mmCIF file of C-alpha atoms in Angstrom:
data_model
loop_
_atom_site.group_PDB
_atom_site.id
_atom_site.type_symbol
_atom_site.label_atom_id
_atom_site.label_comp_id
_atom_site.label_asym_id
_atom_site.label_seq_id
_atom_site.Cartn_x
_atom_site.Cartn_y
_atom_site.Cartn_z
ATOM 1 C CA MET A 90 -33.530 35.423 -57.808
ATOM 2 C CA THR A 91 -35.724 32.780 -56.505
ATOM 3 C CA GLY A 92 -37.447 34.628 -54.406
ATOM 4 C CA LEU A 93 -38.003 37.468 -56.741
ATOM 5 C CA ALA A 94 -39.616 34.714 -58.988
ATOM 6 C CA ALA A 95 -41.859 33.704 -56.175
ATOM 7 C CA ILE A 96 -43.189 36.942 -55.331
ATOM 8 C CA LEU A 97 -43.865 37.794 -58.977
ATOM 9 C CA GLY A 98 -45.846 34.275 -59.307
ATOM 10 C CA HIS A 99 -47.583 35.139 -56.437
ATOM 11 C CA THR A 100 -48.481 38.585 -57.332
ATOM 12 C CA THR A 101 -49.186 37.865 -60.803
ATOM 13 C CA SER A 102 -50.636 34.427 -61.025
ATOM 14 C CA ILE A 103 -52.342 33.007 -64.068
ATOM 15 C CA PHE A 104 -54.822 31.254 -62.289
ATOM 16 C CA VAL A 105 -56.418 34.424 -60.807
ATOM 17 C CA ARG A 106 -56.021 36.102 -64.494
ATOM 18 C CA PHE A 107 -53.013 38.022 -63.590
ATOM 19 C CA ARG A 108 -55.192 40.145 -61.091
ATOM 20 C CA GLY A 109 -52.812 39.877 -57.773
ATOM 21 C CA GLY A 110 -52.746 37.087 -55.182
ATOM 22 C CA LYS A 111 -50.220 36.681 -51.956
ATOM 23 C CA GLY A 112 -47.472 38.638 -52.946
ATOM 24 C CA MET A 113 -46.788 40.625 -49.853
ATOM 25 C CA ALA A 114 -47.222 37.412 -48.042
ATOM 26 C CA THR A 115 -44.540 35.661 -50.094
ATOM 27 C CA ALA A 116 -42.287 38.991 -49.756
ATOM 28 C CA THR A 117 -42.899 38.747 -45.863
ATOM 29 C CA GLY A 118 -41.462 35.402 -45.940
ATOM 30 C CA VAL A 119 -38.358 35.651 -48.152
ATOM 31 C CA PHE A 120 -37.272 38.650 -46.799
ATOM 32 C CA ALA A 121 -37.547 37.341 -42.984
ATOM 33 C CA ALA A 122 -35.198 34.723 -44.178
ATOM 34 C CA LEU A 123 -32.717 36.883 -46.293
ATOM 35 C CA LEU A 124 -32.819 39.985 -44.034
ATOM 36 C CA PRO A 125 -34.322 39.199 -40.260
ATOM 37 C CA TRP A 126 -33.981 42.659 -38.837
ATOM 38 C CA PRO A 127 -35.257 44.848 -41.242
ATOM 39 C CA ALA A 128 -38.328 42.455 -42.054
ATOM 40 C CA ALA A 129 -38.950 42.401 -38.435
ATOM 41 C CA ILE A 130 -39.030 46.467 -38.178
ATOM 42 C CA ALA A 131 -41.203 46.095 -41.438
ATOM 43 C CA PHE A 132 -43.732 43.716 -39.798
ATOM 44 C CA SER A 133 -44.114 45.774 -36.561
ATOM 45 C CA VAL A 134 -44.833 48.814 -38.778
ATOM 46 C CA PHE A 135 -47.253 46.584 -40.611
ATOM 47 C CA LEU A 136 -49.131 45.400 -37.255
ATOM 48 C CA THR A 137 -49.122 48.903 -35.977
ATOM 49 C CA ILE A 138 -50.497 50.643 -38.916
ATOM 50 C CA THR A 139 -53.159 48.042 -39.341
ATOM 51 C CA TRP A 140 -53.915 48.119 -35.559
ATOM 52 C CA VAL A 141 -54.441 51.574 -35.396
ATOM 53 C CA THR A 142 -56.343 52.332 -39.015
ATOM 54 C CA ARG A 143 -57.938 48.847 -39.205
ATOM 55 C CA TYR A 144 -56.818 49.107 -43.484
ATOM 56 C CA VAL A 145 -54.379 46.016 -43.820
ATOM 57 C CA SER A 146 -53.425 47.571 -47.437
ATOM 58 C CA LEU A 147 -52.336 50.571 -45.747
ATOM 59 C CA GLY A 148 -50.326 48.366 -43.255
ATOM 60 C CA SER A 149 -48.835 46.733 -46.313
ATOM 61 C CA LEU A 150 -47.565 49.311 -48.105
ATOM 62 C CA LEU A 151 -45.901 50.881 -45.256
ATOM 63 C CA GLY A 152 -44.582 47.897 -44.021
ATOM 64 C CA ALA A 153 -42.925 47.661 -47.650
ATOM 65 C CA LEU A 154 -41.529 50.959 -47.818
ATOM 66 C CA THR A 155 -40.452 50.542 -43.953
ATOM 67 C CA LEU A 156 -38.647 47.212 -45.313
ATOM 68 C CA ALA A 157 -36.840 49.298 -48.227
ATOM 69 C CA GLY A 158 -35.418 52.044 -45.932
ATOM 70 C CA SER A 159 -34.447 49.628 -43.090
ATOM 71 C CA SER A 160 -32.409 47.265 -45.277
ATOM 72 C CA PHE A 161 -30.219 50.424 -46.316
ATOM 73 C CA LEU A 162 -29.709 51.421 -42.931
ATOM 74 C CA PHE A 163 -28.741 47.860 -41.453
ATOM 75 C CA SER A 164 -26.168 47.776 -44.524
ATOM 76 C CA ALA A 165 -27.990 44.889 -46.533
ATOM 77 C CA PRO A 166 -25.958 43.565 -49.572
ATOM 78 C CA PRO A 167 -26.434 45.877 -52.161
ATOM 79 C CA LEU A 168 -28.426 43.704 -54.161
ATOM 80 C CA LEU A 169 -30.813 42.342 -51.338
ATOM 81 C CA ALA A 170 -31.372 46.205 -50.659
ATOM 82 C CA TRP A 171 -32.239 46.987 -54.119
ATOM 83 C CA ALA A 172 -34.718 44.136 -54.388
ATOM 84 C CA THR A 173 -36.531 45.429 -51.319
ATOM 85 C CA VAL A 174 -36.907 48.591 -53.452
ATOM 86 C CA LEU A 175 -38.138 46.927 -56.179
ATOM 87 C CA VAL A 176 -40.482 44.681 -53.925
ATOM 88 C CA ALA A 177 -41.723 47.796 -52.562
ATOM 89 C CA THR A 178 -42.454 49.646 -56.110
ATOM 90 C CA LEU A 179 -44.098 46.711 -57.133
ATOM 91 C CA ALA A 180 -46.476 47.045 -54.165
ATOM 92 C CA VAL A 181 -47.067 50.482 -54.571
#
């Protein structure tokens, strides 16, 4: 719950008039600590897509979707797996 609060706080910050912020970077840190293997796979997808296409936003979106999918493949606890779906939905 604390991780989701941090992600939401960095995504819709009052200091930038609710226009966004560093939500994906915060989500990377939160899920790297909670789900290391799915986060590593998602980060490698992010790096590959960003390197090939030169679009960070596309890499971020595909990384978030990969995190959600790989968390279910690695049998993450259901609450964490659904939290990744929530964050991926928020990113999209």
